[in-house]
């Protein structure tokens, strides 16, 4: 295989000839990937593609001064990694294939956006996100938590996987990729798809990974809000802190009123770990029994505010959610629901 590729490529009739190179690199799929897959040896095909064939082709480019169109090579290597469940290396290989398409389309005079495979709308990359979308819907609908502050209580109906899937394709590529990185992390460390070994649920390592997923989710929500507020006239948001972003957002004026003051809505940080946990638990309990949307919404966004402040700057292991698995999953659910409270009150695009 290696001899065929390295001896045939120098006969390329024109620079970055896509048709010629696709045919040469397509032999990897027919002669290595498929037969190895039939024999249960896909991991060896992935290893050969990434650690032998790709480096040799890159070295050949350097030694000959020729640039080959390597899209098929990278894409088929990605397929091998997908087949063995190595999603990070699948994604990296897809990024390499995307870069080849971007470069070659420049030569061919065709427009090509760079790196948009992160939206996972293609037939192959999309299938790697299906489990994460289903997990997100279950998390929002209360399947993973004992909290009744779920999507239906707050938005008025359950969120379906199909509607959530449509919603996520409208995210920009960077926020899309970051959200699903967080969801995949939370999915794994909540134990989804893992053996039912309950003793590990409050293992300090597992708990820390879930706390970091909580922290990153809160940061993602703040980043999305910040991006939205860039469209406001200058001076609308009079400060760069999350407190000011919440306090001055025009769509949240009714929430400030319902809370009683801006300080009660997005200020007056709890002083101690005990104060923090007590207020978070009280806010979630009160949101569950509130009778108006405004009373639910301001409490949920205050939970977001406190969680963001409590996880962004240091690992404070005296906070109860570092050791209380049920409480931590409640927080994950509630602040994720909070992202759609923001969506509803600003863009109106909550699915």
mmCIF file of C-alpha atoms in Angstrom:
data_model
loop_
_atom_site.group_PDB
_atom_site.id
_atom_site.type_symbol
_atom_site.label_atom_id
_atom_site.label_comp_id
_atom_site.label_asym_id
_atom_site.label_seq_id
_atom_site.Cartn_x
_atom_site.Cartn_y
_atom_site.Cartn_z
ATOM 1 C CA UNK A 1 0.000 0.000 0.000
ATOM 2 C CA UNK A 2 2.713 2.427 1.013
ATOM 3 C CA UNK A 3 4.847 1.590 -2.032
ATOM 4 C CA UNK A 4 1.885 2.033 -4.398
ATOM 5 C CA UNK A 5 0.958 5.455 -3.004
ATOM 6 C CA UNK A 6 4.479 6.897 -2.828
ATOM 7 C CA UNK A 7 5.440 5.589 -6.274
ATOM 8 C CA UNK A 8 2.212 6.701 -7.981
ATOM 9 C CA UNK A 9 1.812 10.209 -6.555
ATOM 10 C CA UNK A 10 4.825 11.702 -8.391
ATOM 11 C CA UNK A 11 2.978 10.957 -11.683
ATOM 12 C CA UNK A 12 0.275 13.511 -10.791
ATOM 13 C CA UNK A 13 -0.502 15.349 -14.072
ATOM 14 C CA UNK A 14 -1.299 18.791 -12.584
ATOM 15 C CA UNK A 15 -0.844 20.551 -9.200
ATOM 16 C CA UNK A 16 -3.231 19.352 -6.480
ATOM 17 C CA UNK A 17 -5.125 17.241 -9.016
ATOM 18 C CA UNK A 18 -8.181 16.219 -7.006
ATOM 19 C CA UNK A 19 -9.423 13.412 -9.286
ATOM 20 C CA UNK A 20 -5.986 11.806 -9.593
ATOM 21 C CA UNK A 21 -5.226 12.031 -5.868
ATOM 22 C CA UNK A 22 -8.671 10.809 -4.805
ATOM 23 C CA UNK A 23 -8.117 7.683 -6.920
ATOM 24 C CA UNK A 24 -4.683 7.045 -5.432
ATOM 25 C CA UNK A 25 -5.752 7.583 -1.836
ATOM 26 C CA UNK A 26 -9.009 5.699 -2.401
ATOM 27 C CA UNK A 27 -6.930 2.524 -2.498
ATOM 28 C CA UNK A 28 -6.513 2.914 1.292
ATOM 29 C CA UNK A 29 -10.252 2.367 1.741
ATOM 30 C CA UNK A 30 -10.488 -0.619 -0.605
ATOM 31 C CA UNK A 31 -7.228 -2.336 0.312
ATOM 32 C CA UNK A 32 -6.771 -1.503 3.980
ATOM 33 C CA UNK A 33 -9.821 -0.073 5.747
ATOM 34 C CA UNK A 34 -12.543 -2.413 4.448
ATOM 35 C CA UNK A 35 -10.638 -5.712 4.694
ATOM 36 C CA UNK A 36 -9.212 -4.767 8.105
ATOM 37 C CA UNK A 37 -12.735 -3.894 9.277
ATOM 38 C CA UNK A 38 -14.014 -7.283 8.157
ATOM 39 C CA UNK A 39 -11.249 -8.921 10.194
ATOM 40 C CA UNK A 40 -11.868 -6.801 13.301
ATOM 41 C CA UNK A 41 -8.619 -4.882 12.832
ATOM 42 C CA UNK A 42 -9.877 -1.344 12.230
ATOM 43 C CA UNK A 43 -7.594 0.024 14.949
ATOM 44 C CA UNK A 44 -4.607 -1.147 12.870
ATOM 45 C CA UNK A 45 -6.016 0.597 9.809
ATOM 46 C CA UNK A 46 -6.372 3.828 11.804
ATOM 47 C CA UNK A 47 -2.848 3.475 13.154
ATOM 48 C CA UNK A 48 -1.422 2.794 9.682
ATOM 49 C CA UNK A 49 -3.262 5.770 8.182
ATOM 50 C CA UNK A 50 -2.321 8.294 10.859
ATOM 51 C CA UNK A 51 1.163 7.137 11.837
ATOM 52 C CA UNK A 52 2.591 5.703 8.613
ATOM 53 C CA UNK A 53 0.748 6.666 5.435
ATOM 54 C CA UNK A 54 -0.026 10.328 6.238
ATOM 55 C CA UNK A 55 3.522 11.119 7.488
ATOM 56 C CA UNK A 56 5.036 9.446 4.397
ATOM 57 C CA UNK A 57 2.805 11.485 2.063
ATOM 58 C CA UNK A 58 3.676 14.718 3.886
ATOM 59 C CA UNK A 59 7.377 13.820 3.656
ATOM 60 C CA UNK A 60 6.980 13.099 -0.071
ATOM 61 C CA UNK A 61 5.442 16.535 -0.595
ATOM 62 C CA UNK A 62 8.421 18.116 1.118
ATOM 63 C CA UNK A 63 11.037 16.107 -0.779
ATOM 64 C CA UNK A 64 9.468 16.546 -4.233
ATOM 65 C CA UNK A 65 8.113 20.064 -3.853
ATOM 66 C CA UNK A 66 4.704 18.865 -5.072
ATOM 67 C CA UNK A 67 1.443 19.473 -3.192
ATOM 68 C CA UNK A 68 -1.085 16.637 -3.402
ATOM 69 C CA UNK A 69 -4.798 16.907 -2.678
ATOM 70 C CA UNK A 70 -4.930 14.874 0.541
ATOM 71 C CA UNK A 71 -8.655 15.237 1.288
ATOM 72 C CA UNK A 72 -9.479 11.576 0.600
ATOM 73 C CA UNK A 73 -6.449 10.425 2.599
ATOM 74 C CA UNK A 74 -7.452 12.439 5.673
ATOM 75 C CA UNK A 75 -11.154 11.671 5.261
ATOM 76 C CA UNK A 76 -10.641 7.908 5.049
ATOM 77 C CA UNK A 77 -8.294 7.991 8.020
ATOM 78 C CA UNK A 78 -11.073 9.823 9.849
ATOM 79 C CA UNK A 79 -13.449 6.981 8.935
ATOM 80 C CA UNK A 80 -11.090 4.494 10.558
ATOM 81 C CA UNK A 81 -11.020 6.506 13.783
ATOM 82 C CA UNK A 82 -14.814 6.846 13.705
ATOM 83 C CA UNK A 83 -15.147 3.074 13.338
ATOM 84 C CA UNK A 84 -13.135 2.469 16.522
ATOM 85 C CA UNK A 85 -14.951 5.184 18.468
ATOM 86 C CA UNK A 86 -12.008 7.585 18.725
ATOM 87 C CA UNK A 87 -14.031 10.749 18.190
ATOM 88 C CA UNK A 88 -11.278 13.306 18.985
ATOM 89 C CA UNK A 89 -8.952 11.851 16.317
ATOM 90 C CA UNK A 90 -11.937 11.495 13.966
ATOM 91 C CA UNK A 91 -12.637 15.214 14.451
ATOM 92 C CA UNK A 92 -8.987 16.171 13.981
ATOM 93 C CA UNK A 93 -8.781 14.150 10.766
ATOM 94 C CA UNK A 94 -11.986 15.782 9.512
ATOM 95 C CA UNK A 95 -10.422 19.173 10.206
ATOM 96 C CA UNK A 96 -7.447 18.118 8.078
ATOM 97 C CA UNK A 97 -9.796 17.052 5.274
ATOM 98 C CA UNK A 98 -11.662 20.351 5.614
ATOM 99 C CA UNK A 99 -8.394 22.247 5.272
ATOM 100 C CA UNK A 100 -7.550 20.321 2.095
ATOM 101 C CA UNK A 101 -10.924 21.188 0.567
ATOM 102 C CA UNK A 102 -10.430 24.828 1.507
ATOM 103 C CA UNK A 103 -6.967 24.937 -0.084
ATOM 104 C CA UNK A 104 -7.880 23.045 -3.243
ATOM 105 C CA UNK A 105 -11.075 25.008 -3.807
ATOM 106 C CA UNK A 106 -8.930 28.124 -3.760
ATOM 107 C CA UNK A 107 -6.876 26.671 -6.594
ATOM 108 C CA UNK A 108 -10.023 25.686 -8.471
ATOM 109 C CA UNK A 109 -11.642 29.083 -7.978
ATOM 110 C CA UNK A 110 -14.574 27.728 -5.949
ATOM 111 C CA UNK A 111 -15.753 29.384 -2.726
ATOM 112 C CA UNK A 112 -15.279 27.248 0.388
ATOM 113 C CA UNK A 113 -15.876 28.210 4.019
ATOM 114 C CA UNK A 114 -13.091 27.128 6.304
ATOM 115 C CA UNK A 115 -13.686 24.794 9.219
ATOM 116 C CA UNK A 116 -17.484 24.714 9.317
ATOM 117 C CA UNK A 117 -17.550 20.948 9.892
ATOM 118 C CA UNK A 118 -17.764 21.907 13.591
ATOM 119 C CA UNK A 119 -21.495 22.458 13.020
ATOM 120 C CA UNK A 120 -21.756 18.729 12.315
ATOM 121 C CA UNK A 121 -24.340 19.066 9.567
ATOM 122 C CA UNK A 122 -22.683 16.618 7.170
ATOM 123 C CA UNK A 123 -23.878 12.999 6.993
ATOM 124 C CA UNK A 124 -20.799 11.578 8.726
ATOM 125 C CA UNK A 125 -19.993 14.201 11.320
ATOM 126 C CA UNK A 126 -23.671 14.630 12.231
ATOM 127 C CA UNK A 127 -23.975 11.045 13.399
ATOM 128 C CA UNK A 128 -21.301 11.645 16.029
ATOM 129 C CA UNK A 129 -23.487 14.277 17.665
ATOM 130 C CA UNK A 130 -26.773 12.378 17.797
ATOM 131 C CA UNK A 131 -26.109 10.884 21.233
ATOM 132 C CA UNK A 132 -25.090 14.294 22.589
ATOM 133 C CA UNK A 133 -28.295 15.930 21.298
ATOM 134 C CA UNK A 134 -30.374 13.180 22.898
ATOM 135 C CA UNK A 135 -28.455 13.607 26.159
ATOM 136 C CA UNK A 136 -29.038 17.371 26.057
ATOM 137 C CA UNK A 137 -32.783 16.872 25.614
ATOM 138 C CA UNK A 138 -32.918 14.400 28.496
ATOM 139 C CA UNK A 139 -30.901 16.736 30.722
ATOM 140 C CA UNK A 140 -33.257 19.632 29.972
ATOM 141 C CA UNK A 141 -36.359 17.479 30.462
ATOM 142 C CA UNK A 142 -35.254 16.313 33.912
ATOM 143 C CA UNK A 143 -34.242 12.726 33.154
ATOM 144 C CA UNK A 144 -30.884 13.018 34.914
ATOM 145 C CA UNK A 145 -31.852 15.049 37.967
ATOM 146 C CA UNK A 146 -34.309 15.089 40.855
ATOM 147 C CA UNK A 147 -34.987 18.811 40.363
ATOM 148 C CA UNK A 148 -38.430 19.712 39.000
ATOM 149 C CA UNK A 149 -37.008 22.917 37.515
ATOM 150 C CA UNK A 150 -36.962 21.414 34.047
ATOM 151 C CA UNK A 151 -37.601 22.717 30.539
ATOM 152 C CA UNK A 152 -41.345 22.114 30.704
ATOM 153 C CA UNK A 153 -41.785 23.934 34.020
ATOM 154 C CA UNK A 154 -39.800 26.937 32.826
ATOM 155 C CA UNK A 155 -40.534 27.194 29.088
ATOM 156 C CA UNK A 156 -43.981 25.576 29.036
ATOM 157 C CA UNK A 157 -43.360 22.348 27.119
ATOM 158 C CA UNK A 158 -40.833 19.546 26.889
ATOM 159 C CA UNK A 159 -38.046 20.013 24.379
ATOM 160 C CA UNK A 160 -37.836 17.368 21.667
ATOM 161 C CA UNK A 161 -34.614 15.995 20.248
ATOM 162 C CA UNK A 162 -35.603 17.107 16.738
ATOM 163 C CA UNK A 163 -36.294 20.712 17.799
ATOM 164 C CA UNK A 164 -33.077 20.845 19.801
ATOM 165 C CA UNK A 165 -31.177 19.475 16.804
ATOM 166 C CA UNK A 166 -32.612 22.235 14.594
ATOM 167 C CA UNK A 167 -31.787 24.889 17.199
ATOM 168 C CA UNK A 168 -28.152 23.861 17.568
ATOM 169 C CA UNK A 169 -27.464 24.185 13.801
ATOM 170 C CA UNK A 170 -28.147 27.931 14.129
ATOM 171 C CA UNK A 171 -25.321 28.397 16.625
ATOM 172 C CA UNK A 172 -22.090 29.885 15.348
ATOM 173 C CA UNK A 173 -19.388 27.229 14.789
ATOM 174 C CA UNK A 174 -17.337 28.146 17.862
ATOM 175 C CA UNK A 175 -20.184 28.193 20.382
ATOM 176 C CA UNK A 176 -21.568 25.042 18.778
ATOM 177 C CA UNK A 177 -18.289 23.157 19.194
ATOM 178 C CA UNK A 178 -17.798 24.396 22.757
ATOM 179 C CA UNK A 179 -21.323 23.500 23.896
ATOM 180 C CA UNK A 180 -21.055 19.952 22.631
ATOM 181 C CA UNK A 181 -17.593 19.527 24.121
ATOM 182 C CA UNK A 182 -19.173 20.375 27.498
ATOM 183 C CA UNK A 183 -22.180 18.120 26.899
ATOM 184 C CA UNK A 184 -19.969 15.178 25.947
ATOM 185 C CA UNK A 185 -17.934 15.683 29.115
ATOM 186 C CA UNK A 186 -21.060 15.851 31.273
ATOM 187 C CA UNK A 187 -22.524 12.835 29.477
ATOM 188 C CA UNK A 188 -19.507 10.642 30.226
ATOM 189 C CA UNK A 189 -19.077 11.696 33.853
ATOM 190 C CA UNK A 190 -22.753 11.362 34.688
ATOM 191 C CA UNK A 191 -22.154 7.724 33.812
ATOM 192 C CA UNK A 192 -24.300 7.519 30.685
ATOM 193 C CA UNK A 193 -23.280 4.477 28.696
ATOM 194 C CA UNK A 194 -21.030 3.248 31.500
ATOM 195 C CA UNK A 195 -21.535 0.167 33.721
ATOM 196 C CA UNK A 196 -24.019 0.672 36.558
ATOM 197 C CA UNK A 197 -21.385 0.958 39.282
ATOM 198 C CA UNK A 198 -22.946 3.408 41.722
ATOM 199 C CA UNK A 199 -19.961 3.466 44.064
ATOM 200 C CA UNK A 200 -18.140 5.737 41.599
ATOM 201 C CA UNK A 201 -20.871 8.395 41.437
ATOM 202 C CA UNK A 202 -19.315 10.574 44.152
ATOM 203 C CA UNK A 203 -15.704 9.652 43.431
ATOM 204 C CA UNK A 204 -13.705 12.908 43.817
ATOM 205 C CA UNK A 205 -12.254 12.623 40.304
ATOM 206 C CA UNK A 206 -15.680 12.090 38.720
ATOM 207 C CA UNK A 207 -17.158 14.917 40.770
ATOM 208 C CA UNK A 208 -14.373 17.318 39.774
ATOM 209 C CA UNK A 209 -14.915 16.554 36.086
ATOM 210 C CA UNK A 210 -18.647 17.247 36.506
ATOM 211 C CA UNK A 211 -17.943 20.479 38.382
ATOM 212 C CA UNK A 212 -15.682 21.599 35.527
ATOM 213 C CA UNK A 213 -18.471 20.751 33.056
ATOM 214 C CA UNK A 214 -20.786 22.912 35.190
ATOM 215 C CA UNK A 215 -18.240 25.747 35.180
ATOM 216 C CA UNK A 216 -17.681 25.566 31.434
ATOM 217 C CA UNK A 217 -21.420 25.480 30.767
ATOM 218 C CA UNK A 218 -21.891 28.651 32.840
ATOM 219 C CA UNK A 219 -19.050 30.348 30.938
ATOM 220 C CA UNK A 220 -20.583 29.267 27.622
ATOM 221 C CA UNK A 221 -23.926 30.816 28.614
ATOM 222 C CA UNK A 222 -22.254 34.092 29.578
ATOM 223 C CA UNK A 223 -20.344 34.127 26.285
ATOM 224 C CA UNK A 224 -23.536 33.626 24.299
ATOM 225 C CA UNK A 225 -25.223 36.460 26.215
ATOM 226 C CA UNK A 226 -22.223 38.713 25.591
ATOM 227 C CA UNK A 227 -22.338 38.021 21.866
ATOM 228 C CA UNK A 228 -26.039 38.819 21.741
ATOM 229 C CA UNK A 229 -25.557 42.081 23.630
ATOM 230 C CA UNK A 230 -23.037 43.318 21.074
ATOM 231 C CA UNK A 231 -26.034 44.199 18.925
ATOM 232 C CA UNK A 232 -27.335 46.675 21.545
ATOM 233 C CA UNK A 233 -26.672 50.410 21.181
ATOM 234 C CA UNK A 234 -23.491 51.568 22.867
ATOM 235 C CA UNK A 235 -23.971 52.181 26.567
ATOM 236 C CA UNK A 236 -26.890 49.796 27.022
ATOM 237 C CA UNK A 237 -24.760 47.351 29.028
ATOM 238 C CA UNK A 238 -22.795 49.582 31.368
ATOM 239 C CA UNK A 239 -20.082 47.173 32.491
ATOM 240 C CA UNK A 240 -18.275 43.991 31.484
ATOM 241 C CA UNK A 241 -19.127 41.796 34.457
ATOM 242 C CA UNK A 242 -21.857 39.162 34.380
ATOM 243 C CA UNK A 243 -23.625 41.175 37.049
ATOM 244 C CA UNK A 244 -23.960 44.157 34.707
ATOM 245 C CA UNK A 245 -24.812 42.012 31.693
ATOM 246 C CA UNK A 246 -27.762 40.561 33.600
ATOM 247 C CA UNK A 247 -28.771 43.784 35.337
ATOM 248 C CA UNK A 248 -28.764 46.000 32.230
ATOM 249 C CA UNK A 249 -30.188 43.570 29.661
ATOM 250 C CA UNK A 250 -33.481 45.161 28.520
ATOM 251 C CA UNK A 251 -35.100 41.749 28.176
ATOM 252 C CA UNK A 252 -34.533 41.095 31.884
ATOM 253 C CA UNK A 253 -36.132 44.268 33.282
ATOM 254 C CA UNK A 254 -39.162 42.327 34.549
ATOM 255 C CA UNK A 255 -36.817 39.926 36.340
ATOM 256 C CA UNK A 256 -35.066 42.757 38.183
ATOM 257 C CA UNK A 257 -38.490 43.987 39.311
ATOM 258 C CA UNK A 258 -39.574 40.500 40.385
ATOM 259 C CA UNK A 259 -36.361 40.032 42.376
ATOM 260 C CA UNK A 260 -36.928 43.331 44.157
ATOM 261 C CA UNK A 261 -33.689 44.988 43.114
ATOM 262 C CA UNK A 262 -30.742 44.648 40.776
ATOM 263 C CA UNK A 263 -28.555 43.632 43.712
ATOM 264 C CA UNK A 264 -30.898 40.816 44.649
ATOM 265 C CA UNK A 265 -30.983 39.677 41.014
ATOM 266 C CA UNK A 266 -27.298 39.818 40.083
ATOM 267 C CA UNK A 267 -25.358 41.116 43.049
ATOM 268 C CA UNK A 268 -24.897 40.482 46.781
ATOM 269 C CA UNK A 269 -22.627 37.491 46.320
ATOM 270 C CA UNK A 270 -22.818 34.944 49.152
ATOM 271 C CA UNK A 271 -19.786 35.298 51.431
ATOM 272 C CA UNK A 272 -18.978 31.702 52.398
ATOM 273 C CA UNK A 273 -19.244 28.257 50.857
ATOM 274 C CA UNK A 274 -22.076 27.451 53.246
ATOM 275 C CA UNK A 275 -23.904 30.662 52.303
ATOM 276 C CA UNK A 276 -23.431 29.854 48.622
ATOM 277 C CA UNK A 277 -24.859 26.352 48.877
ATOM 278 C CA UNK A 278 -27.742 27.456 51.073
ATOM 279 C CA UNK A 279 -28.762 30.191 48.648
ATOM 280 C CA UNK A 280 -28.439 27.990 45.570
ATOM 281 C CA UNK A 281 -30.616 25.293 47.107
ATOM 282 C CA UNK A 282 -33.194 27.858 48.265
ATOM 283 C CA UNK A 283 -33.319 29.469 44.821
ATOM 284 C CA UNK A 284 -33.913 26.139 43.075
ATOM 285 C CA UNK A 285 -36.550 25.132 45.614
ATOM 286 C CA UNK A 286 -38.365 28.460 45.305
ATOM 287 C CA UNK A 287 -38.172 28.397 41.489
ATOM 288 C CA UNK A 288 -39.871 24.996 41.525
ATOM 289 C CA UNK A 289 -42.898 26.392 43.375
ATOM 290 C CA UNK A 290 -43.040 29.910 41.876
ATOM 291 C CA UNK A 291 -46.341 30.740 40.194
ATOM 292 C CA UNK A 292 -45.190 33.325 37.629
ATOM 293 C CA UNK A 293 -42.620 33.086 34.851
ATOM 294 C CA UNK A 294 -40.750 36.135 36.145
ATOM 295 C CA UNK A 295 -40.386 34.581 39.609
ATOM 296 C CA UNK A 296 -39.065 31.372 38.084
ATOM 297 C CA UNK A 297 -36.775 33.109 35.622
ATOM 298 C CA UNK A 298 -34.997 35.547 37.932
ATOM 299 C CA UNK A 299 -34.193 32.771 40.404
ATOM 300 C CA UNK A 300 -32.812 30.509 37.673
ATOM 301 C CA UNK A 301 -30.605 33.273 36.277
ATOM 302 C CA UNK A 302 -29.418 34.102 39.783
ATOM 303 C CA UNK A 303 -28.391 30.437 40.146
ATOM 304 C CA UNK A 304 -26.411 30.908 36.922
ATOM 305 C CA UNK A 305 -24.834 34.084 38.308
ATOM 306 C CA UNK A 306 -23.746 32.455 41.571
ATOM 307 C CA UNK A 307 -22.484 29.273 39.868
ATOM 308 C CA UNK A 308 -20.484 31.326 37.366
ATOM 309 C CA UNK A 309 -18.843 33.322 40.151
ATOM 310 C CA UNK A 310 -18.252 30.263 42.337
ATOM 311 C CA UNK A 311 -16.516 28.156 39.674
ATOM 312 C CA UNK A 312 -14.704 30.627 37.425
ATOM 313 C CA UNK A 313 -11.776 31.733 39.563
ATOM 314 C CA UNK A 314 -10.685 28.805 41.729
ATOM 315 C CA UNK A 315 -11.532 25.242 42.713
ATOM 316 C CA UNK A 316 -13.388 25.772 45.994
ATOM 317 C CA UNK A 317 -13.687 22.206 47.256
ATOM 318 C CA UNK A 318 -15.604 23.247 50.392
ATOM 319 C CA UNK A 319 -18.666 23.907 48.207
ATOM 320 C CA UNK A 320 -21.143 21.074 48.684
ATOM 321 C CA UNK A 321 -21.536 20.368 44.981
ATOM 322 C CA UNK A 322 -17.996 18.931 44.976
ATOM 323 C CA UNK A 323 -19.233 15.991 47.045
ATOM 324 C CA UNK A 324 -23.027 15.860 46.560
ATOM 325 C CA UNK A 325 -23.770 14.160 43.238
ATOM 326 C CA UNK A 326 -27.549 14.733 43.281
ATOM 327 C CA UNK A 327 -27.114 18.440 44.053
ATOM 328 C CA UNK A 328 -24.510 18.835 41.297
ATOM 329 C CA UNK A 329 -26.767 17.244 38.676
ATOM 330 C CA UNK A 330 -29.567 19.583 39.765
ATOM 331 C CA UNK A 331 -27.297 22.564 39.127
ATOM 332 C CA UNK A 332 -26.282 21.219 35.710
ATOM 333 C CA UNK A 333 -29.928 20.900 34.729
ATOM 334 C CA UNK A 334 -31.035 24.253 36.109
ATOM 335 C CA UNK A 335 -28.333 26.424 34.550
ATOM 336 C CA UNK A 336 -28.712 24.608 31.213
ATOM 337 C CA UNK A 337 -32.432 25.391 31.354
ATOM 338 C CA UNK A 338 -31.343 28.949 32.240
ATOM 339 C CA UNK A 339 -29.594 29.277 28.886
ATOM 340 C CA UNK A 340 -32.998 28.862 27.228
ATOM 341 C CA UNK A 341 -34.586 31.367 29.615
ATOM 342 C CA UNK A 342 -32.058 33.830 28.198
ATOM 343 C CA UNK A 343 -32.857 32.638 24.676
ATOM 344 C CA UNK A 344 -36.591 33.098 25.227
ATOM 345 C CA UNK A 345 -36.312 36.579 26.739
ATOM 346 C CA UNK A 346 -33.782 37.924 24.228
ATOM 347 C CA UNK A 347 -34.017 36.280 20.814
ATOM 348 C CA UNK A 348 -37.295 34.430 21.348
ATOM 349 C CA UNK A 349 -35.715 31.355 19.756
ATOM 350 C CA UNK A 350 -36.054 28.813 22.545
ATOM 351 C CA UNK A 351 -37.024 25.539 20.809
#
